[in-house]
Tab-separated table of C-alpha atoms and ligand atoms in Angstrom:
chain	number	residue	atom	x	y	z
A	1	UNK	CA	91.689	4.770	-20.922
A	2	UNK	CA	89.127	7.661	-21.750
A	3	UNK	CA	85.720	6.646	-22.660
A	4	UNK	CA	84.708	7.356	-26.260
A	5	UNK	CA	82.872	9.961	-26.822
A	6	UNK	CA	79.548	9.958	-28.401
A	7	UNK	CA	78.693	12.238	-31.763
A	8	UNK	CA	75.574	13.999	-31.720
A	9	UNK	CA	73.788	16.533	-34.391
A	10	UNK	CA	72.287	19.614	-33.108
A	11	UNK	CA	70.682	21.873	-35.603
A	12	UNK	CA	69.653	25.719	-34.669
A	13	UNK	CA	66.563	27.283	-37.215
A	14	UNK	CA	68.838	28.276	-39.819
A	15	UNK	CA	68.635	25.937	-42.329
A	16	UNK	CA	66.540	22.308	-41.041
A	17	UNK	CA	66.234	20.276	-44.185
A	18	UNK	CA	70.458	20.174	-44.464
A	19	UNK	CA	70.702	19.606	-40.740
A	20	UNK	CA	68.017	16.080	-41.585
A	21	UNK	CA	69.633	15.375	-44.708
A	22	UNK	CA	73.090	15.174	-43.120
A	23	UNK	CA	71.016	13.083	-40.248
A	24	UNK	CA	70.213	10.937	-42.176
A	25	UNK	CA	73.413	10.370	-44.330
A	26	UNK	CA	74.751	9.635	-40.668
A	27	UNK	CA	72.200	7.633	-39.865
A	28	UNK	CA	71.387	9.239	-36.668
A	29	UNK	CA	69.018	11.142	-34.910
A	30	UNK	CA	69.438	14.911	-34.671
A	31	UNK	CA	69.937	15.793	-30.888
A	32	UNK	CA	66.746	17.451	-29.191
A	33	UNK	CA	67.162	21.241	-28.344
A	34	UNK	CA	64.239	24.094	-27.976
A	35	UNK	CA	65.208	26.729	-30.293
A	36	UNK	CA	62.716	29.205	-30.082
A	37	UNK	CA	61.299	33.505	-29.418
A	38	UNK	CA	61.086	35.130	-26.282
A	39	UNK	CA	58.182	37.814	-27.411
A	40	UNK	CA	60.113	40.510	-27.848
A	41	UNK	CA	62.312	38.751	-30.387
A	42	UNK	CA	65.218	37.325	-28.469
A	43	UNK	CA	66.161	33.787	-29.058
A	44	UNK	CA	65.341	31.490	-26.560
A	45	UNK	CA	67.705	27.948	-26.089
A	46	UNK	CA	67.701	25.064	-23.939
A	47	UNK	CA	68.654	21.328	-24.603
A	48	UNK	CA	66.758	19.115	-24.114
A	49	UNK	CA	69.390	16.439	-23.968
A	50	UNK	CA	72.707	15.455	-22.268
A	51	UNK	CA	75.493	16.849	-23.958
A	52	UNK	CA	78.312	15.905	-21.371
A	53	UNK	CA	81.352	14.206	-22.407
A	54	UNK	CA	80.445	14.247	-25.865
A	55	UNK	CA	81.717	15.309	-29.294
A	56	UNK	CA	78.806	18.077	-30.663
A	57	UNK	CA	78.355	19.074	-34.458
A	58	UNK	CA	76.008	22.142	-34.695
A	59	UNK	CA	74.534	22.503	-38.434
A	60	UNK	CA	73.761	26.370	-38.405
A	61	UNK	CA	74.239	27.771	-42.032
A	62	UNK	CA	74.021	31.696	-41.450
A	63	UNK	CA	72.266	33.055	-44.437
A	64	UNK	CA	68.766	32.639	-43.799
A	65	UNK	CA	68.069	35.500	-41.624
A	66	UNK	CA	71.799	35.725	-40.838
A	67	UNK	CA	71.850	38.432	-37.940
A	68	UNK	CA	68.744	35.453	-35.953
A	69	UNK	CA	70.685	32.529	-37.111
A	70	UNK	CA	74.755	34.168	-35.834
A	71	UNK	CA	72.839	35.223	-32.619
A	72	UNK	CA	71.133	31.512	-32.364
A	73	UNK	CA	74.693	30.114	-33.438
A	74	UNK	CA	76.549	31.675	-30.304
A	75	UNK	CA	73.763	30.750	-27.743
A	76	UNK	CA	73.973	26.859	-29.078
A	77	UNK	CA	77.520	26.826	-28.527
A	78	UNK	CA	77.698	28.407	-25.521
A	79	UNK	CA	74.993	26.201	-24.541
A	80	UNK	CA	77.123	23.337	-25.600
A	81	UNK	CA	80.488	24.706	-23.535
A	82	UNK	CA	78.001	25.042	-20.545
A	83	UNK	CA	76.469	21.676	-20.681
A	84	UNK	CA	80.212	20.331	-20.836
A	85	UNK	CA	80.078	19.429	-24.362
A	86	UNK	CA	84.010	17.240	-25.142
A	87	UNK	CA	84.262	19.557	-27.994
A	88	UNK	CA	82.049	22.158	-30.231
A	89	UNK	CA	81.807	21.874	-34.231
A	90	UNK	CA	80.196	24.566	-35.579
A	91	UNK	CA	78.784	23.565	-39.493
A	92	UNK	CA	77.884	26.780	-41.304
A	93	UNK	CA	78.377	25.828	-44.704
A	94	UNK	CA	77.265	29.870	-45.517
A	95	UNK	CA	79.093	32.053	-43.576
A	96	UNK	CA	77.425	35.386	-43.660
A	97	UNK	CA	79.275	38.922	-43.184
A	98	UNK	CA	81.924	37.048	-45.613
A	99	UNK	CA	81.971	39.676	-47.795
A	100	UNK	CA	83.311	42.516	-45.813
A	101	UNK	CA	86.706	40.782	-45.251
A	102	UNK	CA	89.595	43.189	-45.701
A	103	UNK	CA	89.618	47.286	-44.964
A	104	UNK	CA	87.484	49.471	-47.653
A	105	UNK	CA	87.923	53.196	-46.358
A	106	UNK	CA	86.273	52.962	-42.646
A	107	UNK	CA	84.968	50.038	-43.186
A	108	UNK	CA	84.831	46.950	-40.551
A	109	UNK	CA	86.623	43.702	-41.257
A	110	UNK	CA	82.844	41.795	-40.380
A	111	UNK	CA	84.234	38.690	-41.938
A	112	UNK	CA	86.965	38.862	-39.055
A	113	UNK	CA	84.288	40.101	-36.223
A	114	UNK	CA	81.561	37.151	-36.623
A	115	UNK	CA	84.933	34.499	-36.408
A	116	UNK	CA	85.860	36.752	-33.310
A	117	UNK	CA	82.807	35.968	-32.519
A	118	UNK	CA	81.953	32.286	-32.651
A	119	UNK	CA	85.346	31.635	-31.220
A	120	UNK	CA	84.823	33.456	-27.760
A	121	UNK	CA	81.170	31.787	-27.536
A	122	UNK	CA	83.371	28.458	-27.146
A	123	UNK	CA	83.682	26.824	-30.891
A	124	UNK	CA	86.447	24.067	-31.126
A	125	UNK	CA	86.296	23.692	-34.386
A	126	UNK	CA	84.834	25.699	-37.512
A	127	UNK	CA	83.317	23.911	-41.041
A	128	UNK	CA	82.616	25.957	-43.936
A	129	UNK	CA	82.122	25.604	-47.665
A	130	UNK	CA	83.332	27.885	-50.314
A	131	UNK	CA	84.051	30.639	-48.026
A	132	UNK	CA	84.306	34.080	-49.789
A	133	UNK	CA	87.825	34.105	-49.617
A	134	UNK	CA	90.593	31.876	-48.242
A	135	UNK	CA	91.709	34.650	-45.955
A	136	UNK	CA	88.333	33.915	-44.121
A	137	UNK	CA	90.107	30.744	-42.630
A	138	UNK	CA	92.974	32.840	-41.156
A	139	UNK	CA	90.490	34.707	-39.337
A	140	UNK	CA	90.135	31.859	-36.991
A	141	UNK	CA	92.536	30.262	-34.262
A	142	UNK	CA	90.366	27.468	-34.196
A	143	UNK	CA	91.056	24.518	-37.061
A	144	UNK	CA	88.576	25.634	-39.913
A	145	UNK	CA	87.578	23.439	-43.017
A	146	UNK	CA	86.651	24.787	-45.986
A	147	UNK	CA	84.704	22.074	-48.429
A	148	UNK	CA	83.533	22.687	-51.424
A	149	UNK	CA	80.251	22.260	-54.066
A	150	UNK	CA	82.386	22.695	-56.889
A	151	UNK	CA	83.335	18.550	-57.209
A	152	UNK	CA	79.371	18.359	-56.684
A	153	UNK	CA	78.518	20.971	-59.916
A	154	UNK	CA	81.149	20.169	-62.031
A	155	UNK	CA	79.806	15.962	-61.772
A	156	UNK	CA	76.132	17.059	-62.418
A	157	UNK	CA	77.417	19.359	-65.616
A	158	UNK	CA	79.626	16.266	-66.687
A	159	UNK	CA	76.600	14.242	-66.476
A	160	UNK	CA	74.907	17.129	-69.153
A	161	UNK	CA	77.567	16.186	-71.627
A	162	UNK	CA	77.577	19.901	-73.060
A	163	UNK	CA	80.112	20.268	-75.689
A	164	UNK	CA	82.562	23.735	-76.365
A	165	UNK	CA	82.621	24.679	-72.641
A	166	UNK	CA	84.375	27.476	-71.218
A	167	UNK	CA	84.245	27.929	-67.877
A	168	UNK	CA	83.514	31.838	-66.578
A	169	UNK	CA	84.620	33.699	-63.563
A	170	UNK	CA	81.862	36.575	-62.924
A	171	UNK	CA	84.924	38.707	-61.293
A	172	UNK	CA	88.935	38.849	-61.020
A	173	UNK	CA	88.107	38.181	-57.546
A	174	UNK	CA	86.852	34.282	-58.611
A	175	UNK	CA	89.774	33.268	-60.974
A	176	UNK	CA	91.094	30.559	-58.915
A	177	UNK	CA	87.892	29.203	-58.313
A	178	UNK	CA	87.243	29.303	-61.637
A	179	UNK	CA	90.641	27.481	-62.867
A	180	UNK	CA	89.881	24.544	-60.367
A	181	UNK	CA	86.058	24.227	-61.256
A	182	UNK	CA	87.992	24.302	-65.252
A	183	UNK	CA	90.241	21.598	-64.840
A	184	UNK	CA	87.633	19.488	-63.215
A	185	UNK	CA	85.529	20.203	-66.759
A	186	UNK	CA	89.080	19.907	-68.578
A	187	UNK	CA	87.778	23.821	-70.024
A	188	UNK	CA	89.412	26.527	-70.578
A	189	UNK	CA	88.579	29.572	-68.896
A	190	UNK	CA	87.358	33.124	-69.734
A	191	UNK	CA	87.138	35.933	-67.306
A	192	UNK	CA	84.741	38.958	-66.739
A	193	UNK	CA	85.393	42.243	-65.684
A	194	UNK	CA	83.317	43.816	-63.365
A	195	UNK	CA	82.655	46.690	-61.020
A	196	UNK	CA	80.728	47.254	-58.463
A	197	UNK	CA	79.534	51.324	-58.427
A	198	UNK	CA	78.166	50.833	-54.741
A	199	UNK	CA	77.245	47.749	-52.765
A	200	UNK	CA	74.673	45.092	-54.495
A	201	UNK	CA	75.331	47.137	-57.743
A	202	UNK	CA	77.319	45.348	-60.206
A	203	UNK	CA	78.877	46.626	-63.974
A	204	UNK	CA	80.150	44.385	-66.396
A	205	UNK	CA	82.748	45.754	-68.595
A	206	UNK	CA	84.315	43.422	-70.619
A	207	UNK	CA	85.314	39.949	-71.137
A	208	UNK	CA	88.977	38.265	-71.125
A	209	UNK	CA	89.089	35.309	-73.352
A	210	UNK	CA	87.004	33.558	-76.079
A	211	UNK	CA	83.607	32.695	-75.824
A	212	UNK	CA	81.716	32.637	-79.070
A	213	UNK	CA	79.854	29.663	-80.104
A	214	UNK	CA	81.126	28.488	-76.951
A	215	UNK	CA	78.948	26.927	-73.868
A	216	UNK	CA	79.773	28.956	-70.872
A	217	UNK	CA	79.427	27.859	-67.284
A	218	UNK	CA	79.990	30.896	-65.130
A	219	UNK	CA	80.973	29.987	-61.578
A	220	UNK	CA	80.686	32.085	-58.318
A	221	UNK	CA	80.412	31.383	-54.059
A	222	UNK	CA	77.184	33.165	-53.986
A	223	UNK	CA	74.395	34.353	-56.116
A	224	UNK	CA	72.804	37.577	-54.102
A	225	UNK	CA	70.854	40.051	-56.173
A	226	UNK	CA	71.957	38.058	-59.054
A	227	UNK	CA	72.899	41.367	-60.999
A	228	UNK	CA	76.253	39.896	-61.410
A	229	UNK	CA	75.496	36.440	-63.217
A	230	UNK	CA	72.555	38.325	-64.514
A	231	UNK	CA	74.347	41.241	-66.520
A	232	UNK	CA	77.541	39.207	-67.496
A	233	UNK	CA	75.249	36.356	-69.070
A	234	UNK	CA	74.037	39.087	-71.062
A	235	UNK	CA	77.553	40.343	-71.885
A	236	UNK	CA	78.324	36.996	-72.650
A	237	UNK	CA	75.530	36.009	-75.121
A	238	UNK	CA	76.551	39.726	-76.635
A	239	UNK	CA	79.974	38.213	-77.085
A	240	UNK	CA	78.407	34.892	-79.106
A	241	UNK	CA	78.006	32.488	-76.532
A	242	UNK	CA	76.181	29.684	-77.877
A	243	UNK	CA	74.655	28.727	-74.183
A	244	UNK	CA	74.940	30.214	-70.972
A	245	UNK	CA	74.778	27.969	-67.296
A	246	UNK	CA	75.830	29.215	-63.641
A	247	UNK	CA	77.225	27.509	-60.744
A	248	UNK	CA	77.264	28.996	-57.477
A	249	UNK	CA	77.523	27.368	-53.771
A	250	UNK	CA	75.437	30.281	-51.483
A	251	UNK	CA	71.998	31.008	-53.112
A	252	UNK	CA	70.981	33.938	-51.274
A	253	UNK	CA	68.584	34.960	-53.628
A	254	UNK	CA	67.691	38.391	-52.128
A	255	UNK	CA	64.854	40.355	-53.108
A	256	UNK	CA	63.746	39.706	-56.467
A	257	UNK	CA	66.652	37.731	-57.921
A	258	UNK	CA	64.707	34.497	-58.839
A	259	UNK	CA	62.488	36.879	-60.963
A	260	UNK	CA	65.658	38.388	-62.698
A	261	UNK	CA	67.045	34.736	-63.134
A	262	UNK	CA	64.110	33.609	-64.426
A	263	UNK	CA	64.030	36.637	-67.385
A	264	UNK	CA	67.786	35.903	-67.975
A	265	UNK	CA	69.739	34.838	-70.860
A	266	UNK	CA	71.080	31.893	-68.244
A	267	UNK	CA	69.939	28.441	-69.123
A	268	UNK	CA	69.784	26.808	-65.869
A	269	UNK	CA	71.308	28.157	-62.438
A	270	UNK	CA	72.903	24.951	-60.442
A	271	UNK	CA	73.098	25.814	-56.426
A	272	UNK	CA	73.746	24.138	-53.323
A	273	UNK	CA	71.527	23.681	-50.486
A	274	UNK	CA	73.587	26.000	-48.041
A	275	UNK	CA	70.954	28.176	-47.391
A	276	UNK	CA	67.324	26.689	-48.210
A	277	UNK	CA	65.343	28.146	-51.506
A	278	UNK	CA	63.494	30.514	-49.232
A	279	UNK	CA	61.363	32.871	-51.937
A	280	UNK	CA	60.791	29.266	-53.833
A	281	UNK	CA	62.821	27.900	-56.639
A	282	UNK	CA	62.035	28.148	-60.902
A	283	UNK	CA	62.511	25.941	-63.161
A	284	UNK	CA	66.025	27.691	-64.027
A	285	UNK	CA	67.422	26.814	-60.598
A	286	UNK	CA	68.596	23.571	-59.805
A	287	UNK	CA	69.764	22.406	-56.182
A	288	UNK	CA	72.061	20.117	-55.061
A	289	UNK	CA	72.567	18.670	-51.697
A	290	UNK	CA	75.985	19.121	-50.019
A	291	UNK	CA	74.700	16.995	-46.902
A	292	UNK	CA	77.024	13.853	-48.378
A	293	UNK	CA	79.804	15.893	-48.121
A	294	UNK	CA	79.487	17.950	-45.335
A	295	UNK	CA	78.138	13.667	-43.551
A	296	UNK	CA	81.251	12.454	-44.720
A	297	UNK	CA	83.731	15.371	-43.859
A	298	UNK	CA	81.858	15.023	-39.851
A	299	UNK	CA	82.577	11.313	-39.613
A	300	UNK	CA	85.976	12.176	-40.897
A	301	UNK	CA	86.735	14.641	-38.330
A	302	UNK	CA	84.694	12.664	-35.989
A	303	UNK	CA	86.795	9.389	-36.922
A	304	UNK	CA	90.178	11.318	-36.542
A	305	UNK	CA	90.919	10.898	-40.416
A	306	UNK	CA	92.855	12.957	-42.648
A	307	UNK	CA	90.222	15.490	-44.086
A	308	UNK	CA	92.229	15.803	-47.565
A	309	UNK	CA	90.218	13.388	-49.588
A	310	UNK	CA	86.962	15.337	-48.458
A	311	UNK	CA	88.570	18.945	-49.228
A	312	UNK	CA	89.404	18.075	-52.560
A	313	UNK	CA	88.384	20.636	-54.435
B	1	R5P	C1	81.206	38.888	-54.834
B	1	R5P	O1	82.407	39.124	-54.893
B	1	R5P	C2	80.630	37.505	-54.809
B	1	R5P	O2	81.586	36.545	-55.185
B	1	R5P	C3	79.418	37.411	-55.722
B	1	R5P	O3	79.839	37.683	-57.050
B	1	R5P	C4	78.379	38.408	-55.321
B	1	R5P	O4	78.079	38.302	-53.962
B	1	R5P	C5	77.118	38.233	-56.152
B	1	R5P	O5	76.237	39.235	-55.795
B	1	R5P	P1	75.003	39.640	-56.692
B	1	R5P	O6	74.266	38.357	-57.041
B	1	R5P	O7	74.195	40.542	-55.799
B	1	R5P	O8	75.500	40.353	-57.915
């Protein structure tokens, strides 16, 4: 009979504090590597342990500096496939260059390149969370995973006991998202309509449903710019909304979104920790740790369990 194999925890720069977190809800080391600069920029990887024989989970999020952290992602696993590593888990709980995933005018499919991508470098195996769209998963020919914050937020707004609450999709893009976070809140849902003029430039238009003298919960996979939650919350309060709240899984909080936030008619902004609080947090943004899940989904797999359980979404 085959020996077991052993699991081990690698994580690359992208995003520490998860990698620990999820460490420690394992209760286990993480696995020793030198992830570092050559001086003209290049990333620079050895390991500094054994990885032979054994079952590897790499916790690299991509959305910190996402073009350092894909590049440090494909050295690590081909690292991994090189130091004969039983199999390769990539854990990227933020997949960056998700947004680009289906033919604009001469646009590339990136979303389709960076799976390309990770699968040549030698991933086995791909975990995700709220990916930008389900289509994402086809990308891959490798089994992908795709957990999700949304049993995480819609606990911690139960626990708020707000009354009147609809739940809001920012976009037509989000409305199934948006109907499962809803019947987790048992809410009805309302729907915005945006456009987006050019990239990181958002319009609302209108809104599709009742919210006056309502609480609203709007509910997206990332918060960039935050123009979108920014200028619907507005269209919302516009529209009567009693109280205004945001969920979203990927805070990428680029440029000066926490500022916008911060001046906002939203309440409170509830986030995972996908990609760390980089600019610094306010008191409008609450995180929440998706190391339990994204522990229990990697002794799952690890295990050989059914996954279902831990996808429920
Ligand atoms: C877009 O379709 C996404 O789901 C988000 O709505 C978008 O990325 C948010 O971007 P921003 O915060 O820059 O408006």
């Amino acid at each position: 009979m085959e020996p077991r194999s052993t699991l081990k925890v690698f994580s690359g720069n992208a995003n520490k504090p998860l990698a620990q977190k999820i460490a420690d809800e394992l209760k286990m080391p993480l696995g020793k590597i030198s992830a570092g600069k050559f001086s003209d920029g290049e990333c620079s990887i050895l390991l500094d342990e054994s990885v032979r024989g054994q079952d590897v989970f790499l916790i690299q999020p991509t959305g910190t500096k996402p073009n350092e952290d894909i590049i440090e992602l494909l050295l690590l696993v081909d690292a991994f496939r090189r130091g004969s590593a039983k199999a390769v888990y990539v854990v990227a709980p933020y997949y960056a260059y998700c947004r680009q995933d289906r033919l604009v005018g001469r646009s590339p499919i990136s979303a389709k390149t960076i799976a390309n991508l990770i699968q040549k470098a030698g991933a086995d195996y791909f975990i995700a969370a709220d990916l930008h769209s389900e289509s994402i998963v086809g990308f891959f020919d490798i089994p992908v995973d795709n957990l999700s914050a949304l049993p995480i937020f819609s606990d911690y707004f139960k626990e708020k006991k707000l009354n009147n609450i609809v739940v809001v999709s920012p976009d037509v893009g989000g409305v199934k998202r948006a109907r499962r976070f809803a019947s987790r809140l048992d809410a009805p849902i309302a729907i915005i309509d945006k456009q987006r003029p050019r990239p990181n430039e958002s319009e609302v238009v209108n809104v599709v449903g009742d919210v006056s003298g309502k609480t609203c919960i709007m509910v997206d996979d990332i918060v960039d710019t935050g123009g979108s939650l920014c200028n619907a919350a507005k269209l919302l309060k516009a529209k009567g909304a009693k109280a205004v709240y945001a969920a979203c899984t990927h805070a990428v909080l680029s440029g000066d979104a926490l500022k916008k936030i911060a001046e906002s008619e939203i309440e409170e902004l509830a986030v995972s920790d996908s990609i760390p609080l980089r600019n610094g947090s306010s008191p409008k943004i609450k995180q929440l740790s998706l190391a339990p899940v994204l522990a229990q989904a990697i002794k799952t797999i690890y295990d050989g369990q059914s996954i279902s359980e831990v996808l429920q979404k």
